Amino acid sequence: MTSDPRCPLDIDALARRLDEAQTGVTDTPSLSDDHELTVDNAYAVQSALITRREHRGETVVGVKLGFTSKAKMAQMGVSEVIVGRLTDVMAVADGGKLELGPFIHPRIEPEVAYRLGRDVDLDDAGTSIESCVDAIAPAMEIIDSRYRDFRFTYTDVVADNTSAAAFVIGPWQPVHPVADRAVRMRVAGVEVVGSTAAILGNPVRALHALAGICVRRRIPLRAGQVILAGAATAALPLGPGAAECDIAGLGRVTVEVTR
Ligand code: 0L1
Ligand code: MG
């Protein structure tokens, strides 16, 4: 488990540090300041973090992708997307209320969501993840890095469950192609526009990337789980007021943010 001469690596201690940052609503310095995490170590910390949440009674209800835009990959100097886990406690109802209290410095981004109609068999190379998806919806993700000033390395953010904090999903629809759809998100009067093409050129590619990582990392993909495919625009700071997202031909999702 030890990989850095500067500081012995204790996966559970790192997970506890990130977990306490989240539950205590207090940021923490980048783990990389005093540890040299490998990608394997980082996913191990993420798994330990999720185990802690499960011990508190939370249930994993889906997965999310990050770094699905060329701009973000270039910024981080990486070429592989990252995967995090979503729990039931992170889910907010469409049109519902979201209180800012539990978040450190939240941001929000427009996303495309898929739903799995059946389990993905990670041991069957012939299984197409697309054939396991039974619905698609507009969505927004709230990201809230537990790191000070959102300053992190690639492995830091994997360990921190890819900044996952909350999500809201609009009305589910039968699956249809959404390769290049206009996206508009408005948050407390600030608007950002973009395209679903920002998600790996086509959100369906996010499904393929996800399947590859889940096979390698043994992250289960179960019937009923949701998949957030990645951000269609840059994230906006999340403040009080209405947050809404429209995706052409896919629909609309809203949430009312309160202090
Ligand atoms: O969901 C995302 O694309 C965000 C991944 C983590 C990076 C960040 O916190 O900005
Ligand atoms: Mg996201």
mmCIF file of C-alpha atoms and ligand atoms in Angstrom:
data_model
loop_
_atom_site.group_PDB
_atom_site.id
_atom_site.type_symbol
_atom_site.label_atom_id
_atom_site.label_comp_id
_atom_site.label_asym_id
_atom_site.label_seq_id
_atom_site.Cartn_x
_atom_site.Cartn_y
_atom_site.Cartn_z
ATOM 1 C CA MET A 1 0.000 0.000 0.000
ATOM 2 C CA THR A 2 2.955 2.336 0.451
ATOM 3 C CA SER A 3 3.911 4.122 -2.774
ATOM 4 C CA ASP A 4 5.333 7.453 -1.706
ATOM 5 C CA PRO A 5 8.456 7.812 0.397
ATOM 6 C CA ARG A 6 7.165 11.206 1.640
ATOM 7 C CA CYS A 7 4.172 9.774 3.440
ATOM 8 C CA PRO A 8 2.863 6.216 3.893
ATOM 9 C CA LEU A 9 -0.375 5.630 2.036
ATOM 10 C CA ASP A 10 -3.333 4.624 4.194
ATOM 11 C CA ILE A 11 -6.347 4.209 1.891
ATOM 12 C CA ASP A 12 -8.889 4.231 4.729
ATOM 13 C CA ALA A 13 -7.353 7.315 6.334
ATOM 14 C CA LEU A 14 -7.495 9.203 3.026
ATOM 15 C CA ALA A 15 -11.129 8.155 2.527
ATOM 16 C CA ARG A 16 -11.918 9.320 6.065
ATOM 17 C CA ARG A 17 -10.255 12.680 5.387
ATOM 18 C CA LEU A 18 -12.396 13.255 2.268
ATOM 19 C CA ASP A 19 -15.523 11.948 3.968
ATOM 20 C CA GLU A 20 -15.035 14.252 6.939
ATOM 21 C CA ALA A 21 -14.485 17.193 4.592
ATOM 22 C CA GLN A 22 -17.843 16.442 2.978
ATOM 23 C CA THR A 23 -19.818 15.753 6.149
ATOM 24 C CA GLY A 24 -18.164 18.658 7.976
ATOM 25 C CA VAL A 25 -18.636 21.007 4.991
ATOM 26 C CA THR A 26 -14.973 22.029 5.221
ATOM 27 C CA ASP A 27 -12.484 21.867 2.375
ATOM 28 C CA THR A 28 -9.194 19.986 2.599
ATOM 29 C CA PRO A 29 -5.847 20.463 0.829
ATOM 30 C CA SER A 30 -5.046 18.328 -2.204
ATOM 31 C CA LEU A 31 -3.995 14.788 -1.182
ATOM 32 C CA SER A 32 -1.178 15.156 -3.699
ATOM 33 C CA ASP A 33 0.460 17.791 -1.514
ATOM 34 C CA ASP A 34 1.793 15.011 0.671
ATOM 35 C CA HIS A 35 0.955 11.742 -1.108
ATOM 36 C CA GLU A 36 1.725 10.327 -4.511
ATOM 37 C CA LEU A 37 -1.407 8.420 -5.473
ATOM 38 C CA THR A 38 -1.510 6.037 -8.412
ATOM 39 C CA VAL A 39 -4.777 5.788 -10.349
ATOM 40 C CA ASP A 40 -5.338 2.367 -8.743
ATOM 41 C CA ASN A 41 -4.837 3.887 -5.265
ATOM 42 C CA ALA A 42 -7.222 6.712 -6.139
ATOM 43 C CA TYR A 43 -10.033 4.326 -7.138
ATOM 44 C CA ALA A 44 -9.328 2.354 -3.947
ATOM 45 C CA VAL A 45 -9.834 5.552 -1.897
ATOM 46 C CA GLN A 46 -13.052 6.246 -3.827
ATOM 47 C CA SER A 47 -14.323 2.729 -3.063
ATOM 48 C CA ALA A 48 -13.471 3.145 0.632
ATOM 49 C CA LEU A 49 -15.319 6.464 0.615
ATOM 50 C CA ILE A 50 -18.403 4.835 -0.897
ATOM 51 C CA THR A 51 -18.201 2.016 1.649
ATOM 52 C CA ARG A 52 -18.291 4.628 4.426
ATOM 53 C CA ARG A 53 -21.393 6.185 2.875
ATOM 54 C CA GLU A 54 -23.015 2.740 2.573
ATOM 55 C CA HIS A 55 -22.310 2.104 6.253
ATOM 56 C CA ARG A 56 -24.282 5.284 6.961
ATOM 57 C CA GLY A 57 -27.237 3.780 5.097
ATOM 58 C CA GLU A 58 -26.740 5.232 1.622
ATOM 59 C CA THR A 59 -27.318 3.127 -1.498
ATOM 60 C CA VAL A 60 -25.436 3.405 -4.766
ATOM 61 C CA VAL A 61 -27.991 4.331 -7.438
ATOM 62 C CA GLY A 62 -25.733 5.081 -10.360
ATOM 63 C CA VAL A 63 -22.445 6.237 -11.781
ATOM 64 C CA LYS A 64 -21.142 9.407 -13.382
ATOM 65 C CA LEU A 65 -18.447 10.327 -15.815
ATOM 66 C CA GLY A 66 -16.113 13.300 -15.604
ATOM 67 C CA PHE A 67 -13.509 14.820 -17.907
ATOM 68 C CA THR A 68 -15.661 14.020 -20.932
ATOM 69 C CA SER A 69 -14.875 17.281 -22.704
ATOM 70 C CA LYS A 70 -11.723 17.874 -24.741
ATOM 71 C CA ALA A 71 -11.206 21.195 -22.935
ATOM 72 C CA LYS A 72 -11.227 19.554 -19.481
ATOM 73 C CA MET A 73 -8.993 16.689 -20.616
ATOM 74 C CA ALA A 74 -6.499 19.167 -22.055
ATOM 75 C CA GLN A 75 -6.623 21.238 -18.870
ATOM 76 C CA MET A 76 -5.820 18.152 -16.770
ATOM 77 C CA GLY A 77 -3.329 16.740 -19.294
ATOM 78 C CA VAL A 78 -5.198 13.416 -19.475
ATOM 79 C CA SER A 79 -6.929 11.379 -22.135
ATOM 80 C CA GLU A 80 -9.122 9.103 -20.031
ATOM 81 C CA VAL A 81 -12.458 9.947 -18.474
ATOM 82 C CA ILE A 82 -13.049 9.351 -14.767
ATOM 83 C CA VAL A 83 -15.906 7.497 -13.071
ATOM 84 C CA GLY A 84 -17.608 8.253 -9.769
ATOM 85 C CA ARG A 85 -20.533 6.790 -7.843
ATOM 86 C CA LEU A 86 -23.957 8.352 -7.185
ATOM 87 C CA THR A 87 -25.952 7.533 -4.053
ATOM 88 C CA ASP A 88 -29.620 7.923 -3.197
ATOM 89 C CA VAL A 89 -28.810 10.761 -0.801
ATOM 90 C CA MET A 90 -27.438 12.805 -3.743
ATOM 91 C CA ALA A 91 -30.697 12.564 -5.724
ATOM 92 C CA VAL A 92 -32.951 15.635 -5.857
ATOM 93 C CA ALA A 93 -36.445 15.470 -7.381
ATOM 94 C CA ASP A 94 -37.073 17.306 -10.642
ATOM 95 C CA GLY A 95 -38.729 20.615 -9.670
ATOM 96 C CA GLY A 96 -37.719 20.027 -6.062
ATOM 97 C CA LYS A 97 -35.726 22.063 -3.582
ATOM 98 C CA LEU A 98 -32.015 21.869 -2.897
ATOM 99 C CA GLU A 99 -30.500 23.488 0.183
ATOM 100 C CA LEU A 100 -26.975 24.879 -0.102
ATOM 101 C CA GLY A 101 -26.120 24.128 3.540
ATOM 102 C CA PRO A 102 -24.420 20.731 3.026
ATOM 103 C CA PHE A 103 -22.108 21.991 0.246
ATOM 104 C CA ILE A 104 -18.683 23.651 0.426
ATOM 105 C CA HIS A 105 -18.502 25.559 -2.894
ATOM 106 C CA PRO A 106 -21.000 23.881 -5.230
ATOM 107 C CA ARG A 107 -21.132 24.231 -8.994
ATOM 108 C CA ILE A 108 -23.755 22.929 -11.386
ATOM 109 C CA GLU A 109 -23.485 21.575 -14.910
ATOM 110 C CA PRO A 110 -25.931 20.330 -17.567
ATOM 111 C CA GLU A 111 -25.756 16.619 -18.362
ATOM 112 C CA VAL A 112 -27.427 13.818 -20.295
ATOM 113 C CA ALA A 113 -28.631 10.915 -18.122
ATOM 114 C CA TYR A 114 -29.172 7.299 -19.194
ATOM 115 C CA ARG A 115 -30.971 4.580 -17.230
ATOM 116 C CA LEU A 116 -30.017 0.909 -17.247
ATOM 117 C CA GLY A 117 -32.926 -1.444 -17.939
ATOM 118 C CA ARG A 118 -30.830 -4.504 -17.154
ATOM 119 C CA ASP A 119 -27.489 -5.402 -15.577
ATOM 120 C CA VAL A 120 -24.367 -4.986 -17.693
ATOM 121 C CA ASP A 121 -22.430 -8.257 -17.679
ATOM 122 C CA LEU A 122 -18.875 -7.059 -17.105
ATOM 123 C CA ASP A 123 -17.513 -10.549 -17.905
ATOM 124 C CA ASP A 124 -19.132 -10.813 -21.330
ATOM 125 C CA ALA A 125 -17.071 -8.890 -23.876
ATOM 126 C CA GLY A 126 -19.981 -9.268 -26.304
ATOM 127 C CA THR A 127 -22.406 -7.270 -24.121
ATOM 128 C CA SER A 128 -23.135 -3.839 -25.535
ATOM 129 C CA ILE A 129 -23.905 -1.327 -22.785
ATOM 130 C CA GLU A 130 -26.156 0.516 -25.232
ATOM 131 C CA SER A 131 -28.430 -2.512 -25.396
ATOM 132 C CA CYS A 132 -28.809 -2.387 -21.593
ATOM 133 C CA VAL A 133 -29.993 1.247 -21.564
ATOM 134 C CA ASP A 134 -33.763 1.759 -21.549
ATOM 135 C CA ALA A 135 -34.260 5.517 -21.116
ATOM 136 C CA ILE A 136 -32.647 8.918 -21.515
ATOM 137 C CA ALA A 137 -33.303 12.266 -19.795
ATOM 138 C CA PRO A 138 -31.991 15.788 -19.328
ATOM 139 C CA ALA A 139 -30.137 16.230 -16.054
ATOM 140 C CA MET A 140 -28.003 18.558 -13.962
ATOM 141 C CA GLU A 141 -25.141 17.556 -11.730
ATOM 142 C CA ILE A 142 -23.976 19.472 -8.667
ATOM 143 C CA ILE A 143 -20.240 19.047 -8.198
ATOM 144 C CA ASP A 144 -18.581 20.086 -4.946
ATOM 145 C CA SER A 145 -14.907 19.269 -4.778
ATOM 146 C CA ARG A 146 -13.812 18.599 -1.243
ATOM 147 C CA TYR A 147 -10.465 20.218 -2.155
ATOM 148 C CA ARG A 148 -9.615 23.812 -1.333
ATOM 149 C CA ASP A 149 -10.400 26.141 -4.242
ATOM 150 C CA PHE A 150 -11.247 23.150 -6.504
ATOM 151 C CA ARG A 151 -7.469 22.610 -6.770
ATOM 152 C CA PHE A 152 -6.737 18.948 -7.454
ATOM 153 C CA THR A 153 -4.808 16.494 -9.601
ATOM 154 C CA TYR A 154 -6.327 13.712 -11.708
ATOM 155 C CA THR A 155 -5.835 11.139 -8.937
ATOM 156 C CA ASP A 156 -7.100 13.562 -6.264
ATOM 157 C CA VAL A 157 -10.417 13.977 -8.056
ATOM 158 C CA VAL A 158 -10.837 10.235 -8.627
ATOM 159 C CA ALA A 159 -10.270 9.673 -4.892
ATOM 160 C CA ASP A 160 -12.838 12.395 -4.142
ATOM 161 C CA ASN A 161 -15.506 10.455 -6.039
ATOM 162 C CA THR A 162 -15.102 12.864 -8.999
ATOM 163 C CA SER A 163 -16.560 15.773 -6.982
ATOM 164 C CA ALA A 164 -20.022 14.115 -7.011
ATOM 165 C CA ALA A 165 -22.409 15.915 -4.657
ATOM 166 C CA ALA A 166 -25.987 15.893 -5.994
ATOM 167 C CA PHE A 167 -27.980 15.413 -9.179
ATOM 168 C CA VAL A 168 -31.430 16.028 -10.594
ATOM 169 C CA ILE A 169 -32.940 14.138 -13.499
ATOM 170 C CA GLY A 170 -35.798 15.321 -15.732
ATOM 171 C CA PRO A 171 -38.530 13.200 -17.331
ATOM 172 C CA TRP A 172 -37.297 9.874 -18.709
ATOM 173 C CA GLN A 173 -37.962 9.168 -22.389
ATOM 174 C CA PRO A 174 -37.343 6.284 -24.754
ATOM 175 C CA VAL A 175 -33.710 6.214 -25.856
ATOM 176 C CA HIS A 176 -32.977 8.197 -28.994
ATOM 177 C CA PRO A 177 -29.828 9.746 -30.467
ATOM 178 C CA VAL A 178 -28.779 13.096 -28.964
ATOM 179 C CA ALA A 179 -25.440 13.574 -30.692
ATOM 180 C CA ASP A 180 -25.508 17.334 -31.219
ATOM 181 C CA ARG A 181 -28.384 18.961 -29.342
ATOM 182 C CA ALA A 182 -28.460 22.556 -28.143
ATOM 183 C CA VAL A 183 -28.124 22.869 -24.364
ATOM 184 C CA ARG A 184 -29.143 25.893 -22.309
ATOM 185 C CA MET A 185 -28.708 26.110 -18.548
ATOM 186 C CA ARG A 186 -29.770 29.094 -16.457
ATOM 187 C CA VAL A 187 -28.742 29.420 -12.816
ATOM 188 C CA ALA A 188 -30.024 32.345 -10.740
ATOM 189 C CA GLY A 189 -30.263 34.438 -13.906
ATOM 190 C CA VAL A 190 -26.865 33.459 -15.367
ATOM 191 C CA GLU A 191 -27.085 31.539 -18.640
ATOM 192 C CA VAL A 192 -24.653 29.192 -20.325
ATOM 193 C CA VAL A 193 -25.204 27.538 -23.708
ATOM 194 C CA GLY A 194 -23.528 24.590 -25.360
ATOM 195 C CA SER A 195 -24.102 21.294 -27.111
ATOM 196 C CA THR A 196 -24.337 17.652 -26.172
ATOM 197 C CA ALA A 197 -21.480 17.196 -28.668
ATOM 198 C CA ALA A 198 -19.180 18.505 -25.908
ATOM 199 C CA ILE A 199 -19.672 15.090 -24.244
ATOM 200 C CA LEU A 200 -17.000 13.075 -26.063
ATOM 201 C CA GLY A 201 -18.446 14.233 -29.407
ATOM 202 C CA ASN A 202 -21.636 12.256 -28.691
ATOM 203 C CA PRO A 203 -22.989 11.234 -25.243
ATOM 204 C CA VAL A 204 -23.336 7.636 -26.400
ATOM 205 C CA ARG A 205 -19.527 7.462 -26.495
ATOM 206 C CA ALA A 206 -19.594 8.153 -22.765
ATOM 207 C CA LEU A 207 -21.460 4.853 -22.336
ATOM 208 C CA HIS A 208 -18.718 2.988 -24.173
ATOM 209 C CA ALA A 209 -15.981 4.716 -22.157
ATOM 210 C CA LEU A 210 -17.861 3.922 -18.952
ATOM 211 C CA ALA A 211 -18.191 0.241 -19.821
ATOM 212 C CA GLY A 212 -14.439 -0.043 -20.445
ATOM 213 C CA ILE A 213 -13.552 1.539 -17.103
ATOM 214 C CA CYS A 214 -16.170 -0.464 -15.192
ATOM 215 C CA VAL A 215 -14.785 -3.709 -16.637
ATOM 216 C CA ARG A 216 -11.240 -2.765 -15.614
ATOM 217 C CA ARG A 217 -12.200 -1.374 -12.195
ATOM 218 C CA ARG A 218 -14.942 -3.953 -11.466
ATOM 219 C CA ILE A 219 -17.538 -1.255 -10.850
ATOM 220 C CA PRO A 220 -20.966 -2.941 -11.101
ATOM 221 C CA LEU A 221 -23.585 -1.563 -13.506
ATOM 222 C CA ARG A 222 -27.015 -2.724 -12.374
ATOM 223 C CA ALA A 223 -30.563 -2.517 -13.732
ATOM 224 C CA GLY A 224 -32.280 0.650 -12.547
ATOM 225 C CA GLN A 225 -29.058 2.606 -12.062
ATOM 226 C CA VAL A 226 -28.606 5.999 -13.666
ATOM 227 C CA ILE A 227 -25.579 7.125 -15.645
ATOM 228 C CA LEU A 228 -24.591 10.781 -15.872
ATOM 229 C CA ALA A 229 -22.699 10.989 -19.166
ATOM 230 C CA GLY A 230 -20.741 14.183 -18.522
ATOM 231 C CA ALA A 231 -21.041 17.952 -18.708
ATOM 232 C CA ALA A 232 -22.268 19.684 -21.864
ATOM 233 C CA THR A 233 -20.888 23.092 -20.798
ATOM 234 C CA ALA A 234 -18.572 24.501 -18.168
ATOM 235 C CA ALA A 235 -20.015 24.356 -14.652
ATOM 236 C CA LEU A 236 -21.582 27.486 -13.097
ATOM 237 C CA PRO A 237 -21.311 28.462 -9.421
ATOM 238 C CA LEU A 238 -24.503 27.389 -7.645
ATOM 239 C CA GLY A 239 -26.325 30.061 -5.660
ATOM 240 C CA PRO A 240 -29.888 30.569 -4.442
ATOM 241 C CA GLY A 241 -32.629 30.795 -7.078
ATOM 242 C CA ALA A 242 -33.951 28.669 -9.911
ATOM 243 C CA ALA A 243 -31.586 26.376 -11.822
ATOM 244 C CA GLU A 244 -32.968 24.990 -15.072
ATOM 245 C CA CYS A 245 -31.630 23.145 -18.060
ATOM 246 C CA ASP A 246 -33.178 22.623 -21.500
ATOM 247 C CA ILE A 247 -31.808 20.164 -24.020
ATOM 248 C CA ALA A 248 -33.340 20.394 -27.492
ATOM 249 C CA GLY A 249 -35.478 17.358 -28.240
ATOM 250 C CA LEU A 250 -34.797 15.873 -24.814
ATOM 251 C CA GLY A 251 -36.605 18.159 -22.388
ATOM 252 C CA ARG A 252 -36.205 20.261 -19.321
ATOM 253 C CA VAL A 253 -35.133 19.768 -15.722
ATOM 254 C CA THR A 254 -35.350 22.268 -12.879
ATOM 255 C CA VAL A 255 -34.451 22.678 -9.246
ATOM 256 C CA GLU A 256 -35.062 25.497 -6.755
ATOM 257 C CA VAL A 257 -31.928 26.269 -4.778
ATOM 258 C CA THR A 258 -32.312 27.725 -1.285
ATOM 259 C CA ARG A 259 -29.873 28.818 1.421
HETATM 260 O O1 0L1 B 1 -18.607 15.784 -13.373
HETATM 261 C C1 0L1 B 1 -17.598 16.335 -13.797
HETATM 262 O O2 0L1 B 1 -17.359 16.477 -14.997
HETATM 263 C C2 0L1 B 1 -16.620 16.911 -12.814
HETATM 264 C C3 0L1 B 1 -15.486 15.983 -12.616
HETATM 265 C C4 0L1 B 1 -14.613 16.509 -11.542
HETATM 266 C C5 0L1 B 1 -13.906 17.755 -11.897
HETATM 267 C C6 0L1 B 1 -14.452 18.941 -11.207
HETATM 268 O O3 0L1 B 1 -14.779 18.904 -10.018
HETATM 269 O O4 0L1 B 1 -14.508 19.983 -11.866
HETATM 270 MG MG MG B 2 -20.534 16.075 -14.233
#
